[in-house]
Structure formats: structure tokens, C-alpha cells
Coordinates of N, CA and C and ligand atoms in Angstrom, one line a residue:
M1 N -21.6 -14.4 5.3 CA -20.4 -15.1 4.0 C -19.5 -15.6 4.3
S2 N -19.0 -16.7 3.8 CA -17.6 -17.1 4.3 C -16.6 -16.1 3.6
I3 N -15.2 -16.2 4.0 CA -14.0 -15.3 3.6 C -13.8 -15.6 2.1
A4 N -14.3 -16.8 1.6 CA -13.8 -17.3 0.6 C -15.0 -16.6 -0.5
N5 N -16.1 -16.7 0.0 CA -17.4 -16.2 -0.6 C -17.2 -14.8 -0.8
N6 N -16.7 -13.9 0.2 CA -16.3 -12.5 0.1 C -15.4 -12.3 -0.9
L7 N -14.3 -13.1 -0.9 CA -13.3 -12.9 -2.0 C -13.8 -12.8 -3.4
N8 N -14.5 -14.0 -3.6 CA -14.9 -14.2 -5.2 C -16.0 -13.3 -5.5
H9 N -16.5 -12.7 -4.5 CA -17.6 -11.5 -4.7 C -17.1 -10.2 -5.2
I10 N -15.8 -10.0 -4.5 CA -15.2 -8.7 -4.8 C -14.3 -8.8 -6.2
K11 N -13.7 -10.0 -6.2 CA -12.7 -10.1 -7.5 C -13.7 -10.1 -8.6
K12 N -15.0 -10.4 -8.6 CA -15.7 -10.4 -9.8 C -16.0 -9.1 -10.2
Q13 N -16.0 -7.8 -9.3 CA -15.8 -6.9 -9.7 C -14.7 -6.1 -10.1
L14 N -13.7 -6.7 -9.9 CA -12.5 -6.1 -10.3 C -12.0 -6.4 -11.4
P15 N -11.6 -5.2 -12.3 CA -10.9 -5.4 -13.8 C -9.8 -6.4 -13.6
E16 N -9.7 -6.6 -14.6 CA -8.2 -7.8 -14.6 C -6.9 -7.2 -14.1
H17 N -6.9 -5.9 -14.6 CA -5.5 -5.1 -14.2 C -5.4 -4.5 -12.8
I18 N -6.6 -4.8 -12.0 CA -6.5 -4.3 -10.8 C -5.9 -5.5 -9.7
T19 N -5.0 -5.2 -9.2 CA -4.4 -5.9 -7.8 C -5.3 -5.9 -6.6
L20 N -5.6 -6.8 -5.9 CA -6.4 -6.9 -4.7 C -5.0 -7.4 -3.5
V21 N -5.1 -6.3 -2.6 CA -4.6 -6.5 -1.4 C -5.5 -6.8 -0.4
A22 N -5.7 -8.0 0.4 CA -6.3 -8.3 1.2 C -5.9 -7.8 2.7
V23 N -6.2 -7.0 3.1 CA -5.9 -6.6 4.4 C -6.3 -7.1 5.6
S24 N -5.2 -7.9 6.2 CA -5.6 -8.7 7.2 C -5.3 -8.6 8.8
K25 N -4.9 -7.2 8.9 CA -4.6 -6.5 10.4 C -5.7 -6.8 11.3
T26 N -5.1 -7.2 12.2 CA -5.8 -7.7 13.4 C -6.5 -9.2 13.4
K27 N -6.6 -9.5 12.2 CA -7.0 -10.8 11.8 C -6.1 -12.0 12.0
P28 N -6.8 -13.2 12.6 CA -6.0 -14.4 12.9 C -5.5 -15.0 11.8
I29 N -4.5 -16.0 12.1 CA -3.7 -16.9 11.0 C -4.8 -17.6 10.1
E30 N -5.8 -18.3 10.8 CA -6.9 -19.2 10.5 C -7.5 -18.2 9.2
A31 N -7.7 -16.9 9.4 CA -8.8 -16.2 8.7 C -7.6 -16.1 7.5
I32 N -6.4 -15.7 7.7 CA -5.5 -15.6 6.4 C -5.5 -16.8 5.7
L33 N -5.5 -18.0 6.3 CA -5.3 -19.3 5.6 C -6.3 -19.5 5.0
E34 N -7.6 -19.2 5.4 CA -8.8 -19.4 4.4 C -8.9 -18.5 3.3
A35 N -8.2 -17.4 3.3 CA -8.3 -16.5 2.1 C -7.4 -16.7 1.2
Y36 N -6.2 -17.3 1.7 CA -4.9 -18.2 1.0 C -5.6 -19.5 0.4
D37 N -6.2 -20.2 1.1 CA -6.7 -21.5 0.5 C -7.8 -21.2 -0.6
A38 N -8.3 -20.0 -0.7 CA -9.2 -19.5 -1.6 C -8.3 -18.8 -2.9
G39 N -7.2 -18.8 -2.8 CA -6.4 -18.3 -4.1 C -5.9 -16.9 -3.8
Q40 N -6.2 -16.3 -2.6 CA -5.4 -14.9 -2.4 C -3.9 -15.3 -1.8
T41 N -3.1 -14.4 -2.5 CA -1.8 -14.4 -2.3 C -1.1 -13.0 -1.5
I42 N -1.8 -12.1 -1.8 CA -1.2 -10.7 -1.5 C -2.0 -10.4 -0.1
F43 N -1.2 -10.0 0.8 CA -1.8 -9.6 2.0 C -1.2 -8.5 2.5
G44 N -2.2 -7.5 3.4 CA -1.4 -6.1 3.8 C -1.7 -6.0 5.3
E45 N -0.9 -5.7 5.9 CA -0.7 -5.4 7.3 C 0.1 -4.0 7.5
N46 N -1.0 -3.3 8.8 CA -0.2 -2.4 9.0 C 0.6 -1.9 10.2
K47 N 0.9 -3.0 10.7 CA 2.1 -3.0 11.9 C 3.0 -3.8 11.6
I48 N 4.3 -3.4 11.4 CA 5.4 -4.4 11.4 C 5.3 -5.4 11.8
Q49 N 5.5 -5.3 13.4 CA 5.4 -6.5 14.0 C 4.6 -7.9 14.0
E50 N 3.3 -7.1 13.9 CA 2.1 -8.4 13.6 C 2.6 -8.9 12.0
M51 N 3.2 -8.1 11.4 CA 3.2 -8.6 9.7 C 4.3 -9.6 9.9
V52 N 5.4 -9.5 10.7 CA 6.6 -10.3 10.9 C 5.8 -11.5 11.5
D53 N 5.3 -11.5 12.8 CA 4.8 -12.7 13.2 C 4.1 -13.6 12.1
K54 N 3.1 -12.9 11.5 CA 2.4 -13.7 10.6 C 3.0 -14.2 9.3
Y55 N 4.3 -13.6 9.0 CA 5.0 -13.8 8.0 C 5.8 -15.3 8.4
N56 N 6.4 -15.0 9.6 CA 7.0 -16.4 10.1 C 6.3 -17.6 10.4
V57 N 4.8 -17.6 10.4 CA 4.2 -18.9 10.4 C 3.4 -19.2 9.2
L58 N 3.4 -18.4 8.2 CA 2.5 -18.6 7.0 C 3.2 -18.9 5.8
P59 N 2.8 -19.5 4.7 CA 3.4 -20.1 3.7 C 4.0 -18.8 2.7
K60 N 5.0 -19.3 2.6 CA 6.2 -18.4 2.1 C 6.1 -17.8 0.9
D61 N 5.0 -18.1 -0.1 CA 4.8 -17.7 -1.3 C 3.5 -16.5 -1.2
I62 N 3.6 -16.3 -0.1 CA 2.7 -15.0 0.4 C 3.4 -13.6 0.3
K63 N 2.5 -12.7 -0.6 CA 3.6 -11.4 -0.6 C 2.8 -10.5 0.3
W64 N 3.7 -9.9 1.2 CA 3.4 -9.1 2.4 C 3.5 -7.7 1.9
H65 N 2.4 -7.0 2.1 CA 2.3 -5.4 2.1 C 2.2 -4.6 3.2
M66 N 3.3 -3.7 3.2 CA 3.0 -2.9 4.1 C 2.2 -1.8 4.2
I67 N 1.1 -1.4 4.9 CA 0.2 -0.4 4.4 C -0.1 0.6 5.3
G68 N 0.8 0.6 6.4 CA 0.5 1.4 7.7 C 1.3 2.6 7.6
H69 N 1.3 3.3 8.4 CA 2.3 4.2 8.9 C 3.5 3.7 9.4
L70 N 5.0 4.2 8.6 CA 6.2 3.3 9.2 C 6.9 4.0 10.4
Q71 N 7.2 3.3 11.4 CA 8.1 3.5 12.0 C 9.3 3.1 11.6
R72 N 10.4 4.2 11.4 CA 11.8 3.9 10.9 C 12.7 2.9 11.6
N73 N 12.2 2.8 12.8 CA 13.4 1.9 13.6 C 12.7 0.5 13.6
K74 N 11.7 0.1 12.9 CA 11.5 -1.1 12.8 C 11.4 -1.5 11.2
V75 N 11.7 -0.7 10.5 CA 12.0 -1.4 8.9 C 12.8 -2.3 9.0
K76 N 13.9 -2.2 9.5 CA 14.8 -3.5 9.6 C 14.1 -4.9 9.8
Y77 N 13.1 -5.0 10.5 CA 12.6 -6.3 10.7 C 11.8 -6.7 9.7
M78 N 11.4 -6.1 8.7 CA 10.7 -7.0 7.5 C 11.2 -6.8 6.2
A79 N 12.7 -6.1 6.2 CA 13.4 -5.8 5.0 C 13.9 -7.1 4.1
H80 N 14.0 -8.2 4.9 CA 14.1 -9.2 4.3 C 13.3 -9.9 3.4
F81 N 11.6 -9.6 3.7 CA 10.8 -10.5 2.9 C 9.8 -9.5 2.3
V82 N 9.3 -8.2 2.8 CA 8.5 -7.4 2.6 C 8.3 -7.1 0.9
D83 N 7.2 -7.2 0.2 CA 7.0 -7.2 -1.1 C 7.1 -5.8 -1.5
L84 N 5.9 -4.9 -0.7 CA 5.7 -3.5 -1.3 C 5.6 -2.9 0.1
I85 N 5.9 -1.6 0.0 CA 5.7 -1.0 1.2 C 4.8 0.6 0.6
H86 N 3.5 0.5 1.1 CA 2.5 1.5 0.5 C 3.1 3.0 1.1
G87 N 3.1 3.0 2.3 CA 3.1 4.3 3.2 C 4.2 5.5 3.3
V88 N 5.2 4.9 2.2 CA 6.3 6.0 2.4 C 5.9 7.5 2.2
D89 N 6.4 8.3 3.3 CA 6.0 9.5 3.3 C 6.8 10.4 3.7
S90 N 8.3 10.1 3.8 CA 9.3 11.0 4.0 C 10.6 10.4 3.3
F91 N 11.7 11.4 2.9 CA 12.8 10.8 2.0 C 13.5 10.3 3.4
K92 N 13.5 10.6 4.7 CA 14.6 9.9 5.5 C 13.8 8.4 5.6
T93 N 12.6 8.1 5.7 CA 12.2 6.8 5.7 C 12.6 6.0 4.7
L94 N 12.7 6.6 3.2 CA 13.0 5.7 2.1 C 14.6 5.5 2.3
K95 N 15.3 6.5 3.1 CA 16.7 6.1 3.0 C 17.0 5.3 4.1
E96 N 16.0 4.9 4.9 CA 16.2 3.8 5.9 C 16.0 2.3 5.3
I97 N 14.7 2.7 4.3 CA 14.2 1.1 3.7 C 15.6 0.9 2.8
N98 N 16.3 1.8 2.2 CA 17.3 1.7 1.2 C 18.6 0.9 2.0
K99 N 19.1 1.6 3.2 CA 19.9 0.9 4.0 C 19.6 -0.5 4.4
Q100 N 18.2 -0.7 4.8 CA 17.9 -2.4 5.4 C 18.0 -3.1 4.1
A101 N 17.3 -2.7 3.0 CA 17.4 -3.5 1.7 C 18.7 -3.8 1.3
K102 N 19.7 -3.0 1.3 CA 20.7 -3.1 1.0 C 21.7 -4.5 1.7
K103 N 21.1 -4.5 3.0 CA 22.1 -5.6 4.1 C 21.4 -6.9 3.5
H104 N 20.2 -6.7 3.0 CA 19.7 -7.9 2.5 C 19.8 -8.3 0.7
E105 N 20.6 -7.5 0.3 CA 21.0 -7.5 -1.3 C 19.5 -7.4 -1.9
R106 N 18.7 -6.9 -1.6 CA 17.2 -6.6 -2.1 C 17.3 -5.2 -2.5
V107 N 16.1 -5.0 -3.9 CA 15.6 -3.9 -3.8 C 14.1 -4.0 -3.7
I108 N 13.8 -3.0 -2.6 CA 12.1 -3.1 -1.9 C 11.8 -2.0 -3.0
N109 N 10.5 -2.6 -3.2 CA 9.2 -1.6 -4.1 C 8.8 -0.9 -3.2
C110 N 8.6 0.7 -3.5 CA 7.7 1.2 -2.6 C 7.0 2.2 -3.3
L111 N 5.8 2.8 -2.6 CA 4.8 3.6 -3.1 C 5.0 5.0 -2.0
L112 N 5.1 6.1 -2.5 CA 4.8 7.2 -2.1 C 3.3 7.6 -1.7
Q113 N 3.3 7.9 0.1 CA 1.9 8.3 0.2 C 1.6 9.8 -0.1
A114 N 0.4 10.0 -0.7 CA 0.2 11.3 -0.9 C -0.9 11.9 0.1
K115 N -1.0 12.7 0.3 CA -1.9 13.3 1.4 C -3.1 13.8 0.7
I116 N -4.3 13.3 0.5 CA -5.3 13.5 -0.3 C -6.5 14.0 0.7
A117 N -6.6 13.7 1.9 CA -7.7 13.8 2.5 C -7.6 15.3 3.5
E118 N -8.8 15.8 3.9 CA -9.0 17.0 4.5 C -8.3 17.0 5.7
E119 N -8.6 15.9 6.4 CA -8.5 15.7 7.9 C -7.1 15.8 8.1
D120 N -6.4 16.1 9.4 CA -5.3 16.3 9.9 C -4.7 15.0 10.0
T121 N -5.5 14.0 10.4 CA -5.0 12.6 10.9 C -4.3 11.7 10.0
K122 N -4.5 12.1 8.7 CA -4.0 11.0 7.6 C -2.5 11.5 7.3
F123 N -1.5 10.4 7.1 CA -0.2 11.1 6.9 C -0.1 11.1 5.3
G124 N 1.1 11.7 4.9 CA 1.1 11.6 3.5 C 2.0 12.9 3.1
L125 N 2.2 12.9 1.9 CA 3.3 13.9 1.3 C 2.3 14.7 0.2
S126 N 2.5 16.1 0.2 CA 2.1 16.9 -0.8 C 2.4 16.6 -1.8
F127 N 1.7 16.9 -2.9 CA 2.0 16.5 -4.5 C 3.6 17.2 -4.9
T128 N 3.8 18.5 -4.4 CA 5.0 19.1 -4.4 C 6.2 18.3 -3.8
D129 N 6.2 17.7 -2.7 CA 7.0 17.2 -2.1 C 7.1 15.8 -2.8
I130 N 6.1 15.4 -3.4 CA 6.3 14.0 -4.0 C 7.4 14.4 -5.2
E131 N 7.0 15.3 -6.0 CA 8.0 15.8 -6.9 C 9.2 16.0 -6.6
K132 N 9.2 16.7 -5.6 CA 10.8 16.7 -5.0 C 11.5 15.8 -5.0
I133 N 11.1 14.9 -4.4 CA 11.9 13.5 -3.9 C 12.0 12.9 -5.5
L134 N 10.7 12.6 -6.5 CA 11.2 12.0 -7.5 C 12.5 12.7 -8.4
T135 N 12.6 13.8 -8.2 CA 13.5 14.4 -9.3 C 14.6 14.8 -8.4
S136 N 14.8 14.2 -7.2 CA 15.9 14.6 -6.5 C 17.3 13.8 -6.8
D137 N 18.2 14.7 -6.4 CA 19.5 13.8 -6.9 C 20.0 12.6 -5.8
E138 N 19.5 13.1 -4.6 CA 19.6 11.9 -3.8 C 18.7 10.8 -3.8
L139 N 17.9 10.9 -4.5 CA 17.0 9.5 -4.7 C 18.2 8.6 -5.6
K140 N 18.6 9.1 -6.6 CA 19.3 8.1 -7.5 C 20.5 7.6 -6.7
E141 N 20.9 8.0 -5.7 CA 21.8 7.4 -4.9 C 21.3 5.9 -4.1
L142 N 20.0 6.2 -3.9 CA 19.2 4.7 -3.3 C 18.9 3.6 -4.3
E143 N 20.0 2.8 -4.2 CA 19.7 1.8 -5.4 C 19.0 0.4 -4.7
N144 N 18.8 0.6 -3.7 CA 18.2 -0.6 -3.2 C 16.5 -0.2 -2.9
V145 N 16.2 0.9 -3.2 CA 14.5 1.0 -3.2 C 14.3 1.4 -4.9
N146 N 13.0 1.0 -5.0 CA 12.2 1.1 -6.2 C 11.2 2.0 -6.3
I147 N 10.8 3.1 -6.8 CA 9.3 3.6 -6.3 C 8.6 3.2 -7.5
I148 N 7.4 2.7 -7.3 CA 6.6 2.1 -8.3 C 5.2 2.8 -8.3
G149 N 4.9 3.8 -7.5 CA 3.7 4.2 -7.6 C 3.4 5.3 -6.5
L150 N 2.3 5.6 -6.4 CA 1.5 6.2 -5.3 C 0.3 5.6 -4.6
M151 N 0.1 6.1 -3.3 CA -0.8 5.6 -2.6 C -1.6 6.6 -1.8
G152 N -3.0 6.5 -1.7 CA -3.6 7.5 -1.1 C -4.7 6.9 -0.1
M153 N -5.1 7.6 0.6 CA -6.4 7.5 1.2 C -7.4 8.5 1.5
A154 N -8.7 8.5 1.2 CA -9.6 9.3 1.0 C -10.2 9.9 2.6
S155 N -10.6 11.1 2.6 CA -11.2 11.1 4.0 C -12.3 10.5 4.4
F156 N -12.2 10.2 5.8 CA -13.2 9.3 6.2 C -14.4 10.0 6.4
T157 N -15.2 9.7 5.3 CA -16.6 10.4 5.2 C -17.7 9.9 4.3
D158 N -18.9 10.2 4.7 CA -20.3 9.5 3.9 C -20.3 10.5 2.5
D159 N -19.4 11.7 2.4 CA -19.9 12.5 1.3 C -19.0 11.8 0.1
M160 N -20.0 10.9 -0.9 CA -19.3 10.5 -2.1 C -18.5 11.4 -3.1
D161 N -19.2 12.9 -3.0 CA -18.5 14.0 -3.9 C -17.0 14.1 -3.4
Q162 N -16.8 14.0 -1.9 CA -15.6 14.5 -1.6 C -14.3 13.6 -1.9
I163 N -15.1 12.3 -1.6 CA -14.3 11.1 -2.0 C -13.7 11.2 -3.5
K164 N -14.7 11.6 -4.2 CA -14.5 11.6 -5.8 C -13.3 12.5 -5.9
D165 N -13.7 13.7 -5.5 CA -12.9 14.9 -5.8 C -11.3 14.6 -5.2
E166 N -11.2 13.8 -4.2 CA -10.0 13.3 -3.5 C -9.2 12.3 -4.5
F167 N -9.9 11.3 -4.9 CA -9.4 10.3 -5.9 C -9.1 10.7 -7.2
N168 N -9.9 11.7 -7.7 CA -9.9 12.5 -8.8 C -8.5 13.5 -9.0
K169 N -8.2 14.3 -8.0 CA -6.9 14.7 -8.0 C -5.6 14.0 -7.7
L170 N -6.0 12.9 -7.2 CA -4.6 12.0 -6.9 C -4.7 11.3 -8.4
N171 N -5.4 10.9 -9.3 CA -5.6 10.2 -10.6 C -4.7 11.1 -11.5
V172 N -5.2 12.3 -11.6 CA -4.7 13.3 -12.4 C -3.2 13.5 -12.0
F173 N -2.6 13.6 -11.0 CA -1.4 13.8 -10.8 C -0.5 12.6 -11.1
S174 N -1.2 11.4 -10.5 CA -0.3 9.9 -10.9 C -0.2 9.8 -12.2
D175 N -1.3 10.2 -13.5 CA -1.1 10.2 -14.7 C -0.1 11.1 -15.3
R176 N -0.1 12.3 -14.5 CA 1.0 13.4 -15.1 C 2.3 12.5 -14.8
L177 N 2.7 12.1 -13.6 CA 3.9 11.5 -13.4 C 4.3 10.3 -14.0
K178 N 3.1 9.6 -14.4 CA 3.4 8.4 -15.0 C 4.1 8.6 -16.6
T179 N 3.5 9.9 -17.2 CA 4.1 10.4 -18.5 C 5.4 10.6 -18.5
Q180 N 5.8 11.1 -17.1 CA 7.4 11.5 -17.0 C 8.4 10.2 -16.7
D181 N 7.4 9.3 -16.1 CA 8.4 8.4 -15.6 C 7.2 7.0 -15.6
P182 N 7.3 6.2 -16.6 CA 6.6 5.1 -16.6 C 6.6 3.8 -15.6
R183 N 7.7 4.3 -14.8 CA 8.0 3.2 -13.5 C 6.8 3.5 -12.6
L184 N 6.3 4.6 -12.6 CA 5.1 5.0 -11.5 C 4.0 4.6 -11.9
K185 N 3.8 3.0 -12.2 CA 2.6 2.6 -12.8 C 1.3 2.2 -11.9
I186 N 1.8 2.3 -10.5 CA 0.9 1.5 -9.3 C 0.3 3.0 -8.7
L187 N -1.3 2.9 -8.7 CA -1.9 3.9 -7.9 C -2.9 2.8 -7.0
S188 N -2.5 3.1 -5.6 CA -3.1 2.2 -4.6 C -4.1 3.2 -3.9
I189 N -5.1 3.4 -4.5 CA -6.6 3.8 -3.8 C -7.5 2.9 -3.8
G190 N -8.6 3.1 -2.7 CA -9.6 2.0 -2.6 C -9.6 1.2 -1.5
M191 N -10.6 1.2 -0.6 CA -10.8 0.2 0.5 C -12.0 -0.2 0.4
S192 N -12.4 -1.0 1.6 CA -13.9 -1.7 1.4 C -15.1 -0.6 1.3
S193 N -15.0 0.3 1.8 CA -16.2 1.4 1.5 C -16.0 2.3 0.4
D194 N -15.1 2.2 -0.5 CA -14.8 3.0 -1.7 C -14.1 2.8 -2.6
Y195 N -13.9 1.3 -2.6 CA -13.0 0.6 -4.1 C -13.8 0.8 -5.3
P196 N -15.4 0.7 -5.5 CA -16.0 0.8 -6.7 C -15.5 2.5 -7.2
L197 N -15.5 3.1 -6.4 CA -15.2 4.6 -7.0 C -13.8 4.8 -7.0
A198 N -12.8 4.1 -6.6 CA -11.6 4.2 -6.8 C -11.1 3.6 -7.9
I199 N -11.9 2.3 -8.5 CA -11.7 1.7 -9.7 C -12.2 2.6 -10.8
E200 N -13.2 3.9 -10.9 CA -13.6 4.8 -11.6 C -12.3 5.9 -12.0
Y201 N -11.6 5.9 -10.5 CA -10.5 6.9 -10.9 C -9.1 6.6 -10.8
G202 N -9.2 5.5 -11.5 CA -7.8 4.8 -12.0 C -6.9 4.0 -11.0
S203 N -7.6 3.8 -10.0 CA -7.0 2.7 -9.0 C -6.4 1.4 -10.1
T204 N -5.3 1.1 -9.5 CA -4.5 -0.2 -10.0 C -4.5 -1.3 -9.0
M205 N -4.7 -0.9 -7.8 CA -4.6 -1.7 -6.6 C -5.2 -1.3 -5.6
V206 N -6.2 -2.4 -5.0 CA -7.1 -1.9 -4.3 C -6.8 -2.8 -2.8
R207 N -6.9 -1.8 -1.4 CA -6.5 -2.6 -0.3 C -7.9 -2.7 0.4
I208 N -8.2 -3.8 0.6 CA -9.8 -4.2 1.1 C -9.7 -5.3 2.4
G209 N -10.2 -4.7 3.5 CA -10.0 -5.5 4.5 C -11.5 -6.1 4.9
S210 N -12.1 -5.2 5.7 CA -13.8 -5.6 6.3 C -14.4 -6.4 5.3
A211 N -14.4 -5.8 3.9 CA -15.5 -6.5 3.4 C -14.9 -8.0 2.8
I212 N -13.8 -8.4 3.2 CA -13.5 -9.9 3.2 C -13.5 -10.4 4.2
F213 N -12.9 -9.9 5.3 CA -12.6 -10.7 6.7 C -13.7 -10.2 7.7
G214 N -14.8 -9.4 7.3 CA -15.5 -8.9 8.3 C -15.2 -8.1 9.4
V215 N -16.2 -7.2 9.9 CA -15.6 -6.2 10.7 C -14.6 -6.5 11.8
R216 N -13.8 -5.3 12.0 CA -12.8 -5.7 13.0 C -13.2 -5.0 14.3
Ligands
PLP1 C1 -7.1 -0.7 7.2 C2 -6.8 -0.4 6.1 C3 -7.5 -0.8 5.1 C4 -8.6 -1.7 4.7 O1 -9.9 -1.0 5.4 P1 -11.0 -1.9 5.1 O2 -12.1 -0.6 5.3 O3 -11.3 -2.8 6.1 O4 -11.1 -2.3 4.0 C5 -6.8 -0.2 3.6 N1 -6.0 0.6 3.7 C6 -5.4 1.3 4.9 C7 -4.1 2.1 5.0 C8 -5.7 0.5 6.1 O5 -5.0 0.8 7.2

């Protein structure tokens, strides 16, 4: 199937309120343009340099989401254009994003990455640490970042019950935060292998790569 066909197939399954991030990491410019020509305008990358290179040559109405683990010293390269940063997992990183956003007189939208997977390889904050950040006085001083929700990655497993558990606990936590602060409206969960499940568990934003662009 073509990229356009894949996109249409996925979009048909997504309820209206769910945002589709097309994850284009490692994929060439031509593939992104094919998706863009089919109407997709939000793309996700996991490496800052690769995202910058693509931003420079692609249409400027594309919204770029950084979905990967952040190297603090590289935040400055994307601060003038990044639309949403999904993988914020420390207050230090938030401070750096704020500093770089300020230089460009921007407010950068961020998601806090929650650790929901069992394995050690996944980055992310505990629910306790997320609440600490959200209620801290230091956060109020960061006027150039705007936290608008949470991001999570389920364990890399075929065990759907485990993935369900992980999505469920994040969804419950996210709902609780939302009642305290309605600005935290985004829940970024769901990838090619698990997005139908993520939708059942409150996802408002799915990050889909291989089901659109083919295997990497
Ligand atoms: C690569 C990646 C995705 C997309 O994965 P697919 O399995 O290709 O859909 C989603 N989220 C993050 C954080 C990723 O790094």
C-alpha cells in the first residue's frame, strides 16, 4: 500500500478528537512529502538534528513534534520552530526549553513523559515526580513553556493485557490531573502496534510511524 493509502486507512479508524502524529524518523524527504500531499501536516521525529534538517527543506506549515529522548544541549537547535515536545522527563530539561524558547519570544508546548513500561530502557518520570513538577513553585517561573499533557510508551511486548494495564493506569492518572488542571488535556499514547488499544484508554494523540511509512 502507498503512504497515502496507509494514512487514509488509519485516519478512518481514528475518532475525530484524536490527533495523528506521523512519525517520520529515518524516512526520506520524499516520503514525508507524499504524506504531506495526502493532507498530513503533523510529523514526529526522535532526533533533533534530523528534525532540523527536515524542517529546513520542507514546507513551513508542517508542525514538528519532538518525540524522542531530549539531549539538553541540542534543545536550542529546534527552539525556533518545534510545535510540541513529547518527551520531557526532567525539570532541568524543562528549564532549558524555557530558556531557549525565551530567546525566540515563544512559548513552547510540552508533554511530560510518564514511565509506564516495566523495562528499564524507557525514559520517563514517575507519577509522583510528575505531580511534584506540576505543583512546584519553580514551574510558575517558567513562562515560556506550557505543559499541556502527558506522553507514555507501553512495554515492548506482545502481551496485550500488560499494555492495557500500562495504558489504563496512565489514563486514570491523566484524568485525575485534568480535573485539577484542564490545560493538561493531551494524552499521547499509541503507536503502530497498539494504537487501537490506546484509543480505548483515553489517547488524544497517537504517534504512528511504520504503519504509515513502512518498516524502518
Ligand atoms: C518510533 C516511535 C514511534 C512510532 O513507532 P511505530 O511503531 O513505527 O509506529 C512512536 N513514539 C515514539 C516515541 C517513537 O520513538
